[in-house]
Amino acid sequence: AGLVLFALVVIWHPFPYHSPHLKITCIDVGQGDAVLVECPGDKIMLIDGGGLASSRFDVGEQIISQVLWRKGIKEIDYLVCTHPHSDHFMGLISVSRNFSISEFWDAATYADPPEYQAFLNQLSPRIPRRSLYRGKNRQLDKITIDVLHPPRHYSHPDLNNHSLVLQLKYGNHTFLFSGDIEKEAERNLVLESSSLSSQVLKIPHHGSDSSSSDPFVKAVSPQIAVITAGEYNRYGFPDESIIRKYKQSGSRVL
């Protein structure tokens, strides 16, 4: 009887997830992005899900879902895709099947590639889709999330520059999640945002030299700058000049 009861507990995990602190985890998905935000209390946000377009390896199933299950997470309150490139959304396909999703967020873009549209079509119609743009914000208990980019009706031929940029504020702590924005979007952010200053920055576009312009780095002035990239990736990310730039600005680069 005891063994049966233990098995049922393991299978159904009836105890609700609860975190006493804000926890932000950059999950190693190789070449791609996936950031898990565990809010104080029980709210969970996943920003991007990695993905390998030319591989049968399912990042969402084999990596992200495993991380969440080991933490006792069964539900994702806010599933977020910064932009429709495979290394950001393909892992979300399995995640959206494995977990209960309360809301789906993405950027208000001018066009969705067919692969991304296929992903959206397989989401449950019961999941509300919020297409966000600059000026929108959400309050999650003690956490404020401001959408800084893209502007409404924004149009740019490069989908990287359509990336959803979120600034998360919790007490005296500020985090900036920048997707894959490049210098054009950075210029827009520096000109239009009242404050980009953030203690922690998820460095844009995996440390590419097409991003992290001098005005952007100066405006953010992060204490900690995190690069997510696959080891020995074919793009040469991160660029050594970008690592030097952040270190010279006083950032600790991870």
mmCIF file of C-alpha atoms in Angstrom:
data_model
loop_
_atom_site.group_PDB
_atom_site.id
_atom_site.type_symbol
_atom_site.label_atom_id
_atom_site.label_comp_id
_atom_site.label_asym_id
_atom_site.label_seq_id
_atom_site.Cartn_x
_atom_site.Cartn_y
_atom_site.Cartn_z
ATOM 1 C CA ALA A 1 0.000 0.000 0.000
ATOM 2 C CA GLY A 2 2.875 2.345 0.865
ATOM 3 C CA LEU A 3 4.595 1.651 -2.445
ATOM 4 C CA VAL A 4 1.376 2.303 -4.366
ATOM 5 C CA LEU A 5 0.852 5.600 -2.508
ATOM 6 C CA PHE A 6 4.461 6.651 -3.212
ATOM 7 C CA ALA A 7 4.039 5.818 -6.916
ATOM 8 C CA LEU A 8 0.879 7.926 -7.112
ATOM 9 C CA VAL A 9 2.660 10.872 -5.484
ATOM 10 C CA VAL A 10 5.541 10.611 -7.974
ATOM 11 C CA ILE A 11 3.189 10.399 -10.962
ATOM 12 C CA TRP A 12 0.731 13.152 -10.060
ATOM 13 C CA HIS A 13 2.927 15.356 -7.842
ATOM 14 C CA PRO A 14 -0.086 16.797 -5.935
ATOM 15 C CA PHE A 15 1.895 19.433 -4.035
ATOM 16 C CA PRO A 16 1.669 22.885 -5.667
ATOM 17 C CA TYR A 17 4.885 24.500 -6.887
ATOM 18 C CA HIS A 18 6.089 27.380 -4.711
ATOM 19 C CA SER A 19 9.249 29.483 -4.802
ATOM 20 C CA PRO A 20 10.043 31.899 -1.935
ATOM 21 C CA HIS A 21 12.421 33.924 -4.142
ATOM 22 C CA LEU A 22 12.761 35.209 -7.674
ATOM 23 C CA LYS A 23 14.874 32.718 -9.636
ATOM 24 C CA ILE A 24 16.076 33.251 -13.200
ATOM 25 C CA THR A 25 17.756 30.360 -14.997
ATOM 26 C CA CYS A 26 19.378 30.496 -18.432
ATOM 27 C CA ILE A 27 18.903 26.911 -19.609
ATOM 28 C CA ASP A 28 21.684 25.440 -21.739
ATOM 29 C CA VAL A 29 19.951 24.591 -25.013
ATOM 30 C CA GLY A 30 23.042 24.844 -27.188
ATOM 31 C CA GLN A 31 22.707 27.440 -29.943
ATOM 32 C CA GLY A 32 19.548 29.223 -28.860
ATOM 33 C CA ASP A 33 17.768 30.922 -25.985
ATOM 34 C CA ALA A 34 15.667 29.605 -23.118
ATOM 35 C CA VAL A 35 15.189 31.539 -19.886
ATOM 36 C CA LEU A 36 13.106 30.232 -16.988
ATOM 37 C CA VAL A 37 11.668 32.838 -14.606
ATOM 38 C CA GLU A 38 10.348 31.489 -11.298
ATOM 39 C CA CYS A 39 8.444 34.306 -9.611
ATOM 40 C CA PRO A 40 8.058 34.547 -5.826
ATOM 41 C CA GLY A 41 5.007 32.446 -5.130
ATOM 42 C CA ASP A 42 3.842 30.116 -7.864
ATOM 43 C CA LYS A 43 3.984 31.995 -11.194
ATOM 44 C CA ILE A 44 6.224 30.574 -13.935
ATOM 45 C CA MET A 45 7.424 32.259 -17.121
ATOM 46 C CA LEU A 46 9.469 30.636 -19.887
ATOM 47 C CA ILE A 47 11.074 33.018 -22.376
ATOM 48 C CA ASP A 48 11.970 31.132 -25.577
ATOM 49 C CA GLY A 49 12.647 27.430 -25.924
ATOM 50 C CA GLY A 50 15.718 26.941 -28.110
ATOM 51 C CA GLY A 51 15.497 24.625 -31.068
ATOM 52 C CA LEU A 52 17.585 23.043 -33.808
ATOM 53 C CA ALA A 53 15.982 23.308 -37.241
ATOM 54 C CA SER A 54 18.321 20.817 -38.926
ATOM 55 C CA SER A 55 18.370 18.197 -36.156
ATOM 56 C CA ARG A 56 16.041 15.462 -34.882
ATOM 57 C CA PHE A 57 17.120 16.264 -31.319
ATOM 58 C CA ASP A 58 14.111 17.726 -29.527
ATOM 59 C CA VAL A 59 15.421 20.442 -27.214
ATOM 60 C CA GLY A 60 11.985 21.038 -25.716
ATOM 61 C CA GLU A 61 11.474 17.376 -24.818
ATOM 62 C CA GLN A 62 15.004 16.335 -23.899
ATOM 63 C CA ILE A 63 16.242 19.463 -22.099
ATOM 64 C CA ILE A 64 13.642 22.075 -21.151
ATOM 65 C CA SER A 65 10.859 19.725 -20.066
ATOM 66 C CA GLN A 66 13.354 17.712 -18.017
ATOM 67 C CA VAL A 67 14.524 20.856 -16.194
ATOM 68 C CA LEU A 68 10.966 21.931 -15.398
ATOM 69 C CA TRP A 69 9.857 18.472 -14.261
ATOM 70 C CA ARG A 70 12.846 18.151 -11.941
ATOM 71 C CA LYS A 71 11.836 21.440 -10.350
ATOM 72 C CA GLY A 72 8.315 20.119 -9.783
ATOM 73 C CA ILE A 73 6.801 22.507 -12.346
ATOM 74 C CA LYS A 74 3.639 21.271 -14.087
ATOM 75 C CA GLU A 75 2.156 24.538 -15.341
ATOM 76 C CA ILE A 76 3.592 27.533 -17.200
ATOM 77 C CA ASP A 77 1.681 30.725 -16.599
ATOM 78 C CA TYR A 78 3.393 32.758 -19.329
ATOM 79 C CA LEU A 79 4.987 31.089 -22.331
ATOM 80 C CA VAL A 80 6.934 33.724 -24.284
ATOM 81 C CA CYS A 81 8.503 33.673 -27.748
ATOM 82 C CA THR A 82 10.674 36.707 -28.452
ATOM 83 C CA HIS A 83 10.656 36.191 -32.244
ATOM 84 C CA PRO A 84 9.903 33.440 -34.796
ATOM 85 C CA HIS A 85 13.368 31.984 -35.435
ATOM 86 C CA SER A 86 13.879 28.258 -34.927
ATOM 87 C CA ASP A 87 16.514 28.591 -32.174
ATOM 88 C CA HIS A 88 13.925 30.421 -30.088
ATOM 89 C CA PHE A 89 10.576 28.735 -30.746
ATOM 90 C CA MET A 90 11.071 25.126 -31.906
ATOM 91 C CA GLY A 91 11.674 23.834 -28.374
ATOM 92 C CA LEU A 92 8.376 25.395 -27.344
ATOM 93 C CA ILE A 93 6.466 22.874 -29.449
ATOM 94 C CA SER A 94 7.078 19.977 -27.051
ATOM 95 C CA VAL A 95 6.895 22.254 -24.011
ATOM 96 C CA SER A 96 3.408 23.415 -25.030
ATOM 97 C CA ARG A 97 2.322 19.770 -25.256
ATOM 98 C CA ASN A 98 3.915 18.690 -21.970
ATOM 99 C CA PHE A 99 2.702 21.518 -19.739
ATOM 100 C CA SER A 100 -0.490 23.390 -19.044
ATOM 101 C CA ILE A 101 -0.111 26.914 -20.493
ATOM 102 C CA SER A 102 -2.158 29.860 -19.198
ATOM 103 C CA GLU A 103 -1.047 32.559 -21.669
ATOM 104 C CA PHE A 104 1.187 32.806 -24.739
ATOM 105 C CA TRP A 105 3.090 36.030 -25.456
ATOM 106 C CA ASP A 106 4.941 37.077 -28.577
ATOM 107 C CA ALA A 107 5.813 40.267 -30.439
ATOM 108 C CA ALA A 108 3.385 42.008 -32.740
ATOM 109 C CA THR A 109 5.249 41.319 -35.989
ATOM 110 C CA TYR A 110 4.330 42.170 -39.542
ATOM 111 C CA ALA A 111 4.466 38.550 -40.747
ATOM 112 C CA ASP A 112 4.850 35.059 -39.302
ATOM 113 C CA PRO A 113 7.021 32.521 -41.198
ATOM 114 C CA PRO A 114 5.161 29.309 -42.136
ATOM 115 C CA GLU A 115 7.054 27.205 -39.569
ATOM 116 C CA TYR A 116 6.092 29.577 -36.784
ATOM 117 C CA GLN A 117 2.508 29.744 -37.975
ATOM 118 C CA ALA A 118 2.392 25.928 -37.821
ATOM 119 C CA PHE A 119 3.557 26.131 -34.186
ATOM 120 C CA LEU A 120 0.831 28.669 -33.385
ATOM 121 C CA ASN A 121 -1.784 26.471 -35.048
ATOM 122 C CA GLN A 122 -0.929 23.524 -32.805
ATOM 123 C CA LEU A 123 -1.385 25.562 -29.625
ATOM 124 C CA SER A 124 -4.640 24.884 -27.861
ATOM 125 C CA PRO A 125 -7.297 27.433 -28.888
ATOM 126 C CA ARG A 126 -8.011 27.841 -25.181
ATOM 127 C CA ILE A 127 -4.608 29.513 -24.663
ATOM 128 C CA PRO A 128 -4.911 33.304 -25.058
ATOM 129 C CA ARG A 129 -2.291 34.804 -27.398
ATOM 130 C CA ARG A 130 -1.031 38.250 -26.403
ATOM 131 C CA SER A 131 0.847 40.039 -29.198
ATOM 132 C CA LEU A 132 2.763 42.700 -27.292
ATOM 133 C CA TYR A 133 4.395 45.982 -28.213
ATOM 134 C CA ARG A 134 6.111 48.918 -26.512
ATOM 135 C CA GLY A 135 4.100 50.467 -23.712
ATOM 136 C CA LYS A 136 2.380 47.293 -22.570
ATOM 137 C CA ASN A 137 3.136 46.079 -19.054
ATOM 138 C CA ARG A 138 2.070 43.386 -16.635
ATOM 139 C CA GLN A 139 2.106 43.255 -12.865
ATOM 140 C CA LEU A 140 2.824 39.805 -11.409
ATOM 141 C CA ASP A 141 2.459 40.326 -7.665
ATOM 142 C CA LYS A 142 5.716 42.130 -6.741
ATOM 143 C CA ILE A 143 7.170 41.898 -10.252
ATOM 144 C CA THR A 144 6.636 44.489 -12.980
ATOM 145 C CA ILE A 145 7.252 43.524 -16.608
ATOM 146 C CA ASP A 146 7.530 46.341 -19.150
ATOM 147 C CA VAL A 147 7.527 45.739 -22.903
ATOM 148 C CA LEU A 148 10.192 48.012 -24.447
ATOM 149 C CA HIS A 149 10.221 46.735 -28.032
ATOM 150 C CA PRO A 150 8.937 46.490 -30.748
ATOM 151 C CA PRO A 151 6.842 49.642 -31.179
ATOM 152 C CA ARG A 152 3.287 49.171 -32.374
ATOM 153 C CA HIS A 153 3.057 48.709 -36.184
ATOM 154 C CA TYR A 154 6.843 48.240 -36.331
ATOM 155 C CA SER A 155 8.175 46.906 -39.633
ATOM 156 C CA HIS A 156 11.713 45.739 -40.390
ATOM 157 C CA PRO A 157 12.900 43.133 -42.927
ATOM 158 C CA ASP A 158 15.044 41.354 -40.311
ATOM 159 C CA LEU A 159 12.973 39.355 -37.799
ATOM 160 C CA ASN A 160 15.759 39.711 -35.232
ATOM 161 C CA ASN A 161 14.844 43.368 -34.911
ATOM 162 C CA HIS A 162 11.245 42.380 -34.173
ATOM 163 C CA SER A 163 12.344 40.603 -30.992
ATOM 164 C CA LEU A 164 10.218 41.155 -27.929
ATOM 165 C CA VAL A 165 12.322 43.034 -25.355
ATOM 166 C CA LEU A 166 11.160 42.722 -21.757
ATOM 167 C CA GLN A 167 12.413 44.554 -18.694
ATOM 168 C CA LEU A 168 11.627 42.807 -15.416
ATOM 169 C CA LYS A 169 11.707 44.775 -12.165
ATOM 170 C CA TYR A 170 11.622 43.220 -8.716
ATOM 171 C CA GLY A 171 12.367 45.493 -5.775
ATOM 172 C CA ASN A 172 15.732 47.097 -6.514
ATOM 173 C CA HIS A 173 16.628 44.483 -9.114
ATOM 174 C CA THR A 174 16.175 44.968 -12.860
ATOM 175 C CA PHE A 175 16.665 42.420 -15.663
ATOM 176 C CA LEU A 176 16.635 43.034 -19.411
ATOM 177 C CA PHE A 177 15.764 40.223 -21.840
ATOM 178 C CA SER A 178 16.713 41.414 -25.310
ATOM 179 C CA GLY A 179 16.021 38.527 -27.678
ATOM 180 C CA ASP A 180 18.067 38.852 -30.874
ATOM 181 C CA ILE A 181 17.760 42.589 -31.476
ATOM 182 C CA GLU A 182 20.479 44.158 -33.586
ATOM 183 C CA LYS A 183 21.850 47.677 -33.833
ATOM 184 C CA GLU A 184 18.805 49.116 -35.604
ATOM 185 C CA ALA A 185 16.448 48.055 -32.794
ATOM 186 C CA GLU A 186 19.020 49.025 -30.161
ATOM 187 C CA ARG A 187 19.113 52.535 -31.607
ATOM 188 C CA ASN A 188 15.332 52.720 -31.342
ATOM 189 C CA LEU A 189 15.445 51.519 -27.730
ATOM 190 C CA VAL A 190 18.100 54.047 -26.694
ATOM 191 C CA LEU A 191 16.127 56.903 -28.264
ATOM 192 C CA GLU A 192 12.659 55.925 -27.044
ATOM 193 C CA SER A 193 13.094 54.190 -23.656
ATOM 194 C CA SER A 194 13.093 56.255 -20.485
ATOM 195 C CA SER A 195 15.513 53.878 -18.763
ATOM 196 C CA LEU A 196 17.360 50.831 -20.084
ATOM 197 C CA SER A 197 19.604 50.597 -17.040
ATOM 198 C CA SER A 198 19.515 47.003 -15.770
ATOM 199 C CA GLN A 199 21.660 45.029 -13.371
ATOM 200 C CA VAL A 200 21.416 41.874 -15.474
ATOM 201 C CA LEU A 201 21.308 41.733 -19.277
ATOM 202 C CA LYS A 202 20.680 38.769 -21.536
ATOM 203 C CA ILE A 203 23.075 39.945 -24.270
ATOM 204 C CA PRO A 204 21.367 40.440 -27.651
ATOM 205 C CA HIS A 205 21.751 37.912 -30.476
ATOM 206 C CA HIS A 206 24.080 35.469 -28.725
ATOM 207 C CA GLY A 207 26.947 37.961 -28.600
ATOM 208 C CA SER A 208 26.947 38.757 -32.317
ATOM 209 C CA ASP A 209 28.923 41.804 -33.460
ATOM 210 C CA SER A 210 25.767 42.958 -35.270
ATOM 211 C CA SER A 211 24.381 43.832 -31.824
ATOM 212 C CA SER A 212 25.615 45.396 -28.572
ATOM 213 C CA SER A 213 26.311 48.824 -30.023
ATOM 214 C CA ASP A 214 28.242 51.252 -27.813
ATOM 215 C CA PRO A 215 25.207 53.465 -26.990
ATOM 216 C CA PHE A 216 23.141 50.398 -26.041
ATOM 217 C CA VAL A 217 25.815 48.926 -23.769
ATOM 218 C CA LYS A 218 26.319 52.315 -22.103
ATOM 219 C CA ALA A 219 22.567 52.804 -21.595
ATOM 220 C CA VAL A 220 22.070 49.374 -20.008
ATOM 221 C CA SER A 221 25.367 49.297 -18.045
ATOM 222 C CA PRO A 222 24.763 45.776 -16.709
ATOM 223 C CA GLN A 223 26.624 44.414 -13.720
ATOM 224 C CA ILE A 224 26.130 40.909 -15.149
ATOM 225 C CA ALA A 225 25.898 40.196 -18.882
ATOM 226 C CA VAL A 226 24.827 36.695 -19.940
ATOM 227 C CA ILE A 227 25.564 35.206 -23.366
ATOM 228 C CA THR A 228 23.624 32.147 -24.526
ATOM 229 C CA ALA A 229 25.299 30.345 -27.431
ATOM 230 C CA GLY A 230 26.217 26.830 -28.507
ATOM 231 C CA GLU A 231 29.813 25.789 -28.051
ATOM 232 C CA TYR A 232 31.708 25.769 -31.385
ATOM 233 C CA ASN A 233 28.587 27.021 -33.212
ATOM 234 C CA ARG A 234 28.963 27.696 -36.929
ATOM 235 C CA TYR A 235 28.170 31.402 -36.537
ATOM 236 C CA GLY A 236 31.232 32.161 -34.432
ATOM 237 C CA PHE A 237 29.105 33.454 -31.521
ATOM 238 C CA PRO A 238 30.003 35.132 -29.257
ATOM 239 C CA ASP A 239 32.327 37.570 -30.989
ATOM 240 C CA GLU A 240 35.455 38.238 -28.939
ATOM 241 C CA SER A 241 35.109 41.989 -29.464
ATOM 242 C CA ILE A 242 31.677 41.892 -27.809
ATOM 243 C CA ILE A 243 33.017 40.036 -24.777
ATOM 244 C CA ARG A 244 35.804 42.635 -24.449
ATOM 245 C CA LYS A 245 33.311 45.490 -24.798
ATOM 246 C CA TYR A 246 31.188 44.307 -21.884
ATOM 247 C CA LYS A 247 34.195 43.527 -19.708
ATOM 248 C CA GLN A 248 35.673 46.967 -20.404
ATOM 249 C CA SER A 249 32.345 48.537 -19.414
ATOM 250 C CA GLY A 250 32.645 46.832 -16.013
ATOM 251 C CA SER A 251 30.272 43.923 -16.599
ATOM 252 C CA ARG A 252 30.842 40.404 -15.378
ATOM 253 C CA VAL A 253 30.330 38.271 -18.488
ATOM 254 C CA LEU A 254 28.843 34.784 -18.165
#
